[in-house]
PDB file of C-alpha atoms in Angstrom:
ATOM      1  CA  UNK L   1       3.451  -3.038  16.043  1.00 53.00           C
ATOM      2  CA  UNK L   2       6.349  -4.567  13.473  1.00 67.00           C
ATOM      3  CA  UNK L   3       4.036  -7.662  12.200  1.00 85.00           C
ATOM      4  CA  UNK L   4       5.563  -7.504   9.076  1.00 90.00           C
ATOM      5  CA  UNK L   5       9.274  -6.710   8.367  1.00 92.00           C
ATOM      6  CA  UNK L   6      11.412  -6.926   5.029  1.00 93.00           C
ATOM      7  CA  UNK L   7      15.139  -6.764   6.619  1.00 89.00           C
ATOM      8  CA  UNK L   8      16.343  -5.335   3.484  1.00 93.00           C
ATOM      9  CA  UNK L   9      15.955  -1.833   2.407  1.00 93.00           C
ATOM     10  CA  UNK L  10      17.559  -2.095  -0.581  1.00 96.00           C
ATOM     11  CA  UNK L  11      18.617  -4.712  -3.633  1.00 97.00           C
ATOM     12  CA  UNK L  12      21.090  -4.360  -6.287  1.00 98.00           C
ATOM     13  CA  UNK L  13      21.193  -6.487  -9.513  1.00 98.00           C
ATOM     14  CA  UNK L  14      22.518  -7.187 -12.370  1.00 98.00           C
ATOM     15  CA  UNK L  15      20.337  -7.457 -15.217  1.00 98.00           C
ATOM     16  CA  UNK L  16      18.939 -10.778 -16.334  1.00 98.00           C
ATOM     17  CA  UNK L  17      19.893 -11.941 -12.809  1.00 98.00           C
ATOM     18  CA  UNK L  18      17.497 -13.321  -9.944  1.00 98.00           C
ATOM     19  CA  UNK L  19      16.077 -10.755  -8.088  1.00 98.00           C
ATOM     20  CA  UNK L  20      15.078 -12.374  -4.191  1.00 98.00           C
ATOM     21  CA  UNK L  21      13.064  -9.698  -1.899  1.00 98.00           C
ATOM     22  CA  UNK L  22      12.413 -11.209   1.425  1.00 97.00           C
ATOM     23  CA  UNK L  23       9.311 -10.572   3.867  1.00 96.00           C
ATOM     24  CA  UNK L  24       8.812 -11.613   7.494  1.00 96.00           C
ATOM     25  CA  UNK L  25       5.720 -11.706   9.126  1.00 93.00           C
ATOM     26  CA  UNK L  26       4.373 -12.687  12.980  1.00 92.00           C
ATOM     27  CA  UNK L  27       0.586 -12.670  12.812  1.00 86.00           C
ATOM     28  CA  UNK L  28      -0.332 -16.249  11.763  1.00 85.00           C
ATOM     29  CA  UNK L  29      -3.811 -15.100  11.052  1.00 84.00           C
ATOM     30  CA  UNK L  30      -2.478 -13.620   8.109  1.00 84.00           C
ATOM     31  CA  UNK L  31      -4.195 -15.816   5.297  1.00 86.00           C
ATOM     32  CA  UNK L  32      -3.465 -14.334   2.102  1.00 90.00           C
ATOM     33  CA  UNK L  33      -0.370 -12.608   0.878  1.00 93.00           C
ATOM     34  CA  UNK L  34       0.461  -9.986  -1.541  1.00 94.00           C
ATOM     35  CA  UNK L  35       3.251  -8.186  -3.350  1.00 97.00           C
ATOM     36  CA  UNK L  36       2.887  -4.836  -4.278  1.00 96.00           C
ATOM     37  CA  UNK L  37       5.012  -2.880  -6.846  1.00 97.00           C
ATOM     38  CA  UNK L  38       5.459   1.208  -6.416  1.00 95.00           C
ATOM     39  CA  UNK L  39       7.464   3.634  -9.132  1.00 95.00           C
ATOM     40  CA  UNK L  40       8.190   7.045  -7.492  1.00 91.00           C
ATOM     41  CA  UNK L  41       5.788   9.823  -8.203  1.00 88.00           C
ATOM     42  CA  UNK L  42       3.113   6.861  -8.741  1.00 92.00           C
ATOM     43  CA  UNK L  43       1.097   4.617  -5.919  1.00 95.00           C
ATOM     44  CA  UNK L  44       1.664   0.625  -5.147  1.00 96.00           C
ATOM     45  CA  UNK L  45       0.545  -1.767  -8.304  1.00 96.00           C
ATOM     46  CA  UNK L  46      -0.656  -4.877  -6.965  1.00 95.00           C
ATOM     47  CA  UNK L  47       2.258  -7.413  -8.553  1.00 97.00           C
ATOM     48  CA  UNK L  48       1.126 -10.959  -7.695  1.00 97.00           C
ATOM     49  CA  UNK L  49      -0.559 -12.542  -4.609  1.00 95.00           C
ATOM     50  CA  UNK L  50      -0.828 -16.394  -2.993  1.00 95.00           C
ATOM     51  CA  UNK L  51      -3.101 -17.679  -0.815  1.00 93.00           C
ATOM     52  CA  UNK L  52      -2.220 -19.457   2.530  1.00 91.00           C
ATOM     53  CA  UNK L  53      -3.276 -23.130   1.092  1.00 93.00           C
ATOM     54  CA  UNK L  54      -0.457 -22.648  -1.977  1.00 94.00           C
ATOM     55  CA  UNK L  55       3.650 -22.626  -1.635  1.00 95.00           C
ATOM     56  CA  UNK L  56       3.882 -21.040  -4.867  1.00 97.00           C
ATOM     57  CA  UNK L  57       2.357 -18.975  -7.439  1.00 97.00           C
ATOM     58  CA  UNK L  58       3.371 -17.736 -10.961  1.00 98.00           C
ATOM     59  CA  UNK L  59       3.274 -15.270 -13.313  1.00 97.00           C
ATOM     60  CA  UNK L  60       5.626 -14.831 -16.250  1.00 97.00           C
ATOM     61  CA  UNK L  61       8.775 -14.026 -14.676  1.00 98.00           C
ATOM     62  CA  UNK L  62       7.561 -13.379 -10.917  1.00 98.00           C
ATOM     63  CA  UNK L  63       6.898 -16.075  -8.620  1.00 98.00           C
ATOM     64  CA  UNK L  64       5.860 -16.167  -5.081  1.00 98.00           C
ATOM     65  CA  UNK L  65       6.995 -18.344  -2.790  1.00 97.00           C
ATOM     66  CA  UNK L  66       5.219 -19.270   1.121  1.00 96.00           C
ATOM     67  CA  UNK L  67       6.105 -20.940   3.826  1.00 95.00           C
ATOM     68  CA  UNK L  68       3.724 -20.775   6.591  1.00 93.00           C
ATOM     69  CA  UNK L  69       5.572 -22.713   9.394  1.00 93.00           C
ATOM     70  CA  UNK L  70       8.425 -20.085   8.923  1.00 95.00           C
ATOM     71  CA  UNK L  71       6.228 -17.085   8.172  1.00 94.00           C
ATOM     72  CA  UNK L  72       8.220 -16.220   5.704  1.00 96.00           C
ATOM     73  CA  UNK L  73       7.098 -15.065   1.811  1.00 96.00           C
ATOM     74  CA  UNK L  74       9.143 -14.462  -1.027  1.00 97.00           C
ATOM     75  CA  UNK L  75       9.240 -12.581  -4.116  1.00 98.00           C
ATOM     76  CA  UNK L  76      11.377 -13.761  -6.742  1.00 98.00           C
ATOM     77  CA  UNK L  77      11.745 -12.254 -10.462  1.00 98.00           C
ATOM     78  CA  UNK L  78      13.428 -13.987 -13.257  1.00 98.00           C
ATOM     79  CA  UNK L  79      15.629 -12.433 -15.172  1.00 98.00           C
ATOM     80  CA  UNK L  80      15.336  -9.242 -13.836  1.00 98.00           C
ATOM     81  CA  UNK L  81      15.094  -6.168 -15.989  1.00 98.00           C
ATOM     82  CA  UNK L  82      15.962  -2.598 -15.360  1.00 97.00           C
ATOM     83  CA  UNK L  83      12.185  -1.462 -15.842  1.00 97.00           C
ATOM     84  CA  UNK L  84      11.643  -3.671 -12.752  1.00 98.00           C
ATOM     85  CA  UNK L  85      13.671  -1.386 -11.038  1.00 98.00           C
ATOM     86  CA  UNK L  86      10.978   0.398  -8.001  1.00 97.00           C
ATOM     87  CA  UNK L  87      10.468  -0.374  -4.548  1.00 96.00           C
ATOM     88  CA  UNK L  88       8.418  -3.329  -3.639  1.00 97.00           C
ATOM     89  CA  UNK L  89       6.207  -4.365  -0.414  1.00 96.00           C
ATOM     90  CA  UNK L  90       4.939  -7.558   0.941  1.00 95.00           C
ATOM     91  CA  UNK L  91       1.481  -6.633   2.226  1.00 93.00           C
ATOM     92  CA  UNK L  92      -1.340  -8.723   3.893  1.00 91.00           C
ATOM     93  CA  UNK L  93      -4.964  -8.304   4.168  1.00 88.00           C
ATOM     94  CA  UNK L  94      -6.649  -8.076   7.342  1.00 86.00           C
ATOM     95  CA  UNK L  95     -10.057  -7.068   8.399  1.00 82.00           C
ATOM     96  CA  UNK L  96     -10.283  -4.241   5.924  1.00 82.00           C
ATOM     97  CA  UNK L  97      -7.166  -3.261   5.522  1.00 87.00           C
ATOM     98  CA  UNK L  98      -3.977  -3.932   4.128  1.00 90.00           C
ATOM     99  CA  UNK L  99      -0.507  -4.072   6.395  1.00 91.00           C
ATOM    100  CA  UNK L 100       2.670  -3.207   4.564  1.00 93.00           C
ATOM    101  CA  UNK L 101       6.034  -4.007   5.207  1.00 93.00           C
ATOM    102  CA  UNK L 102       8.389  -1.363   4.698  1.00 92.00           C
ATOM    103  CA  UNK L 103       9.617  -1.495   1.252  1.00 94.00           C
ATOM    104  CA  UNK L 104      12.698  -3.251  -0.395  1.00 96.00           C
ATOM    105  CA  UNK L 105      14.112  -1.201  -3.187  1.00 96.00           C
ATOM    106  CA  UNK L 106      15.295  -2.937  -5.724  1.00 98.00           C
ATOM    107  CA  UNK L 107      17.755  -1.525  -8.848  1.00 98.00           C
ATOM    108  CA  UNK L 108      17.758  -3.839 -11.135  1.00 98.00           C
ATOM    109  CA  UNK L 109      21.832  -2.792 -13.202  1.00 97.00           C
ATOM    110  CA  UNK L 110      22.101  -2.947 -16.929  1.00 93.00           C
TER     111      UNK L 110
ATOM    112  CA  UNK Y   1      -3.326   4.484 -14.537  1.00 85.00           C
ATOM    113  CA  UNK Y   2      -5.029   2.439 -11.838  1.00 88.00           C
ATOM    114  CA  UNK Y   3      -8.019   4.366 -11.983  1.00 94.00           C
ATOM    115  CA  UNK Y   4      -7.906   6.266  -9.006  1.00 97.00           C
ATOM    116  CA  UNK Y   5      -7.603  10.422  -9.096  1.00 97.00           C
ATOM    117  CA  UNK Y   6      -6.120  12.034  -5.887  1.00 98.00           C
ATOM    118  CA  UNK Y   7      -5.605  15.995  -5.893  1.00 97.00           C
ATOM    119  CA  UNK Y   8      -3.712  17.927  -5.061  1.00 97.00           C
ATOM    120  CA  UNK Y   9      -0.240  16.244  -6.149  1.00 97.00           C
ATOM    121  CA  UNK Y  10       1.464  17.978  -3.928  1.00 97.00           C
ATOM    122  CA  UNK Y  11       0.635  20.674  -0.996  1.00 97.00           C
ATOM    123  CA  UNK Y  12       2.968  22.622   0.987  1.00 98.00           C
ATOM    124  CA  UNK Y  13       1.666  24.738   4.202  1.00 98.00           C
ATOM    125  CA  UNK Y  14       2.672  25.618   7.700  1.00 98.00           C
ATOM    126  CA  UNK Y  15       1.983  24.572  11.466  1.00 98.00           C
ATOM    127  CA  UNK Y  16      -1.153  24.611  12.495  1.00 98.00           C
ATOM    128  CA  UNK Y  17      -3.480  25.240   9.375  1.00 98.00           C
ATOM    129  CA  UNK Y  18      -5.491  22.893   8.068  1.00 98.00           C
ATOM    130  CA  UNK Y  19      -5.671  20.787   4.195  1.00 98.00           C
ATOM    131  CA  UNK Y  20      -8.546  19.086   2.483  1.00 98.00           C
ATOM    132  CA  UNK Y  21      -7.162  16.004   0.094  1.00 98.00           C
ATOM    133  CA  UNK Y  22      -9.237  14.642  -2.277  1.00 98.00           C
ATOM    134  CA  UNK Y  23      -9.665  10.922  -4.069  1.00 98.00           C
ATOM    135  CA  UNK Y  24     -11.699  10.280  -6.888  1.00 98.00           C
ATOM    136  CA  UNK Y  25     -12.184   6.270  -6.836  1.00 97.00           C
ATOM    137  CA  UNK Y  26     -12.347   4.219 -10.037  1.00 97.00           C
ATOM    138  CA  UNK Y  27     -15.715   3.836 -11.695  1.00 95.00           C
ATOM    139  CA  UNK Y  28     -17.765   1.361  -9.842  1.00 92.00           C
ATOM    140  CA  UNK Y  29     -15.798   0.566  -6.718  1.00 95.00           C
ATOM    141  CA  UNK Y  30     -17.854   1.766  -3.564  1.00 95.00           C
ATOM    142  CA  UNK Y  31     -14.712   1.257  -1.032  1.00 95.00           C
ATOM    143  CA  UNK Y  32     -12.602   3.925  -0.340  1.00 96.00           C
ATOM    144  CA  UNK Y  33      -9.123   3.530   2.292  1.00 96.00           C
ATOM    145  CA  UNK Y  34      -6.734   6.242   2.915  1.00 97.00           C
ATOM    146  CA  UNK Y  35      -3.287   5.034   3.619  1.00 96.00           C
ATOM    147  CA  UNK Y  36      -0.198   7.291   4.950  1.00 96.00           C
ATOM    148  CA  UNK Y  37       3.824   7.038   4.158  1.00 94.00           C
ATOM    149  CA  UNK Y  38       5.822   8.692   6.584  1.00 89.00           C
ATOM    150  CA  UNK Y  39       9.540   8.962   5.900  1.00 78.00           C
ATOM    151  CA  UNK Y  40      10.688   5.339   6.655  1.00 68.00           C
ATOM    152  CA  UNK Y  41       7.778   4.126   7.420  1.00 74.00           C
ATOM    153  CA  UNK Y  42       5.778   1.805   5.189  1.00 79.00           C
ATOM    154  CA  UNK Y  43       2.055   2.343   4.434  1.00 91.00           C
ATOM    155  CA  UNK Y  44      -0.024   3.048   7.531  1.00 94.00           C
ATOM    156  CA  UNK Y  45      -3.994   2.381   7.107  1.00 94.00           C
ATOM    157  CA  UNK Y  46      -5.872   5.948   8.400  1.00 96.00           C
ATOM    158  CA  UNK Y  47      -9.654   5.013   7.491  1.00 96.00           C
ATOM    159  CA  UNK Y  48     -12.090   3.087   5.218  1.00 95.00           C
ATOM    160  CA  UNK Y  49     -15.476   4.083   3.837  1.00 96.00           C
ATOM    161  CA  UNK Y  50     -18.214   1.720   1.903  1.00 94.00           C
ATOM    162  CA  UNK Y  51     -20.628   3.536   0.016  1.00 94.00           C
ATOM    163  CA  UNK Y  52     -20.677   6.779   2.246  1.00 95.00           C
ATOM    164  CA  UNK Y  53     -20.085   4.812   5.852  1.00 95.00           C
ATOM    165  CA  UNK Y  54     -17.174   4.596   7.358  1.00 95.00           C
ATOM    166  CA  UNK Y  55     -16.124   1.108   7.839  1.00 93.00           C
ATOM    167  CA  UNK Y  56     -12.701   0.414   9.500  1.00 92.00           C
ATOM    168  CA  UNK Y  57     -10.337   2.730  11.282  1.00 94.00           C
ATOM    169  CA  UNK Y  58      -6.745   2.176  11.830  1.00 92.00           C
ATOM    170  CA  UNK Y  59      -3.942   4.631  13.193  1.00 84.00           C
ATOM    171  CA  UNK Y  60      -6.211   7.739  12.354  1.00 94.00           C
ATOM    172  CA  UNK Y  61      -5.525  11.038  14.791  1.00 95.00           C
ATOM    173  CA  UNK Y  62      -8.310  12.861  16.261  1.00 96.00           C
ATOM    174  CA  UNK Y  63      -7.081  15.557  14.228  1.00 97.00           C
ATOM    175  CA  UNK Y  64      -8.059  13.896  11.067  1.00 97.00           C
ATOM    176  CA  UNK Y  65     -11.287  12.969   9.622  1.00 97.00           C
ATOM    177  CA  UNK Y  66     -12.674  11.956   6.606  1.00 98.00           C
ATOM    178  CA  UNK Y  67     -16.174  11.664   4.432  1.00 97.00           C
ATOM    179  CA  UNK Y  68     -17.082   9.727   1.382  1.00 98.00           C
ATOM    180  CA  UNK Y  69     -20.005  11.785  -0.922  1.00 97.00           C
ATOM    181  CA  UNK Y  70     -22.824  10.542  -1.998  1.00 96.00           C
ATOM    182  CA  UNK Y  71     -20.710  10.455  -5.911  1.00 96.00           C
ATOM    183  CA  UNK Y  72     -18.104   8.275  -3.723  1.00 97.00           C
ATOM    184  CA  UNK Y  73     -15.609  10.722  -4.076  1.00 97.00           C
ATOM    185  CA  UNK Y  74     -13.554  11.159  -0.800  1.00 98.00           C
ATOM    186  CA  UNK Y  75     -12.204  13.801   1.094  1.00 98.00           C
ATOM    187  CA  UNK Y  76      -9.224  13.410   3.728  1.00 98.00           C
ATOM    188  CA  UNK Y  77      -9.376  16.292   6.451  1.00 98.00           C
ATOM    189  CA  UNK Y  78      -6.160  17.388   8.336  1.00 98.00           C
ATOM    190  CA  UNK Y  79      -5.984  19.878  11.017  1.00 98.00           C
ATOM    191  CA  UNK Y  80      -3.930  21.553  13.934  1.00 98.00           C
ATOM    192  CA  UNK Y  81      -1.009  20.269  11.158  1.00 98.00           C
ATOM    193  CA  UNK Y  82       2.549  19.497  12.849  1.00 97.00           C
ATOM    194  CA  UNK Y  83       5.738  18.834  11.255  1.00 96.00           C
ATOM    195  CA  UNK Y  84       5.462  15.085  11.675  1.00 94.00           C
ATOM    196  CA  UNK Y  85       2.285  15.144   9.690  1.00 96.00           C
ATOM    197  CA  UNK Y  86       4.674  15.745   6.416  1.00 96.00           C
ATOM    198  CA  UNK Y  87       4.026  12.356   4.649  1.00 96.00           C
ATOM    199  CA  UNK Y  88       2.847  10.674   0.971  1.00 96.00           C
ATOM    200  CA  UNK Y  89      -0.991  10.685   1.499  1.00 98.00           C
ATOM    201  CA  UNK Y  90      -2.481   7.560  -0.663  1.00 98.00           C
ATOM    202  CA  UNK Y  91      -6.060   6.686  -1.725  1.00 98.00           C
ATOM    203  CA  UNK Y  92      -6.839   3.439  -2.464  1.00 97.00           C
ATOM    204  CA  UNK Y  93     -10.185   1.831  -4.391  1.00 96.00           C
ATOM    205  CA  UNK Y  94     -11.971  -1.512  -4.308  1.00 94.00           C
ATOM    206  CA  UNK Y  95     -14.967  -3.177  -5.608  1.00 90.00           C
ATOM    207  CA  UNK Y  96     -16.398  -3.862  -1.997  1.00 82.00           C
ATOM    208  CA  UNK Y  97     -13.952  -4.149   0.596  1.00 74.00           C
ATOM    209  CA  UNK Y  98     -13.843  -6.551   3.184  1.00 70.00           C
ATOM    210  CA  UNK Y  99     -12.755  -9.316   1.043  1.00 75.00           C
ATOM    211  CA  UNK Y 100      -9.519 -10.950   1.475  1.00 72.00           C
ATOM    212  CA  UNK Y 101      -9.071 -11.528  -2.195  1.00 79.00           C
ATOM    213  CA  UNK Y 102     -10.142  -7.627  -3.379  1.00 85.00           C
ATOM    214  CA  UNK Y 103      -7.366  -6.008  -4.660  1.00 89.00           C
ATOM    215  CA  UNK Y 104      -7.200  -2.551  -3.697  1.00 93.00           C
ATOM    216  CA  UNK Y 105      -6.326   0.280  -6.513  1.00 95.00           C
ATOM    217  CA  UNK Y 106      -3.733   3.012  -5.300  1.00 97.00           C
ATOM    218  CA  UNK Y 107      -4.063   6.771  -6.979  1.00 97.00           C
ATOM    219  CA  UNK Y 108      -1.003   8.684  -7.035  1.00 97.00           C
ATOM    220  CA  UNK Y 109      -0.674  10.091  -3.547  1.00 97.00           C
ATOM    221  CA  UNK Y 110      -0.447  14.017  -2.349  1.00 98.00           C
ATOM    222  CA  UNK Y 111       2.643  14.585  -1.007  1.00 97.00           C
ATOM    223  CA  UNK Y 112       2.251  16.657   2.076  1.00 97.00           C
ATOM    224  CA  UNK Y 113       4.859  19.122   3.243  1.00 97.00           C
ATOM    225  CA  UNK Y 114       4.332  20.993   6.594  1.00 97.00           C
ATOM    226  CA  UNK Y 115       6.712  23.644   7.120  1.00 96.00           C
TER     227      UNK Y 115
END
């Protein structure tokens, strides 16, 4: 049951560059969307989240971009820094849970 | 440091025995979730409990179970263990649960190794 997919495992970047991580989903009941942040050895860090009436929502250098007719959400971080450097999953609330994509990891190059 | 306590960190044992992993949820939050990471798999949502109930089940085995105490602490059963059971096992907190909004807290995880 792939209702969410991020097509790219992995991200490389230089530093102070844009860092893009894509996420797909199918289930238009999905109303609210959120980017979680995991470091190895530690668990997911809620990042940043939007809601399905925005496009776009900021914070500092990470912005989250919707659109709902593509199902398609987007993580952008500007510039990128090397202690951004982690895996990072698109994940979406429903009933009680949450649904994860699979990860994107991104190294951020200094 | 979300807040949230699992233990062990890690845990290696054979075929066929069984584990007990346990999640201490931050102070205040009655809603529990267990979550599993298989090798290239993202997280998979076992099981929720609200103050002591279970509330939602997702792609949980028969061979797994799970309680939440009276202190809300919660314990993660596994049993009959197979290979393919090897896996990051998270805990996650909230305030509630239920609401879209609610962020949900992730401890550390136990790393599971069946050998």
């Amino acid at each position: 049951d792939q209702q969410v997919k991020q097509n790219s495992p992995s991200l490389s970047v230089q530093e102070g560059r844009i860092s893009i991580l894509n996420c797909d989903y199918t289930n238009s009941m999905f109303d609210y969307f959120l980017w979680y942040k995991k470091y190895p050895a530690e668990g997911p860090t809620f990042l940043i989240s939007i809601s399905s009436i925005k496009d776009k929502n900021e914070d500092g250098r990470f912005t989250v971009f919707l659109n709902k007719s593509a199902k398609h959400l987007s993580l952008h971080i500007v510039p990128s820094q090397p202690g951004d450097s982690a895996v990072y999953f698109c994940a979406f609330p429903y009933g009680n849970k949450l649904v994860f994509g699979a990860g994107t990891i991104l190294r951020v190059k200094s | 440091d979300s807040g949230v306590t699992q233990t062990p960190k890690h845990l290696i044992t054979a075929t066929g025995q069984r584990v007990t992993l346990r999640c201490s949820p931050r102070s205040g939050d009655l809603s529990v979730y267990w979550y599993q990471q298989s090798l290239d798999q993202g997280l998979q949502f076992l099981i929720q409990y609200y103050n002591g109930e279970e509330r939602a089940k997702g792609n949980i085995l028969e061979r797994f179970s799970a309680q939440q105490f009276p202190d809300l602490h919660s314990e993660l059963n596994l049993s009959s263990l197979e290979l393919g059971d090897s896996a990051l096992y998270f805990c996650a907190s909230s305030v509630v649960g239920g609401s879209l909004q609610e962020t949900q807290y992730f401890g550390p995880g136990t790393r599971l190794l069946v050998l």
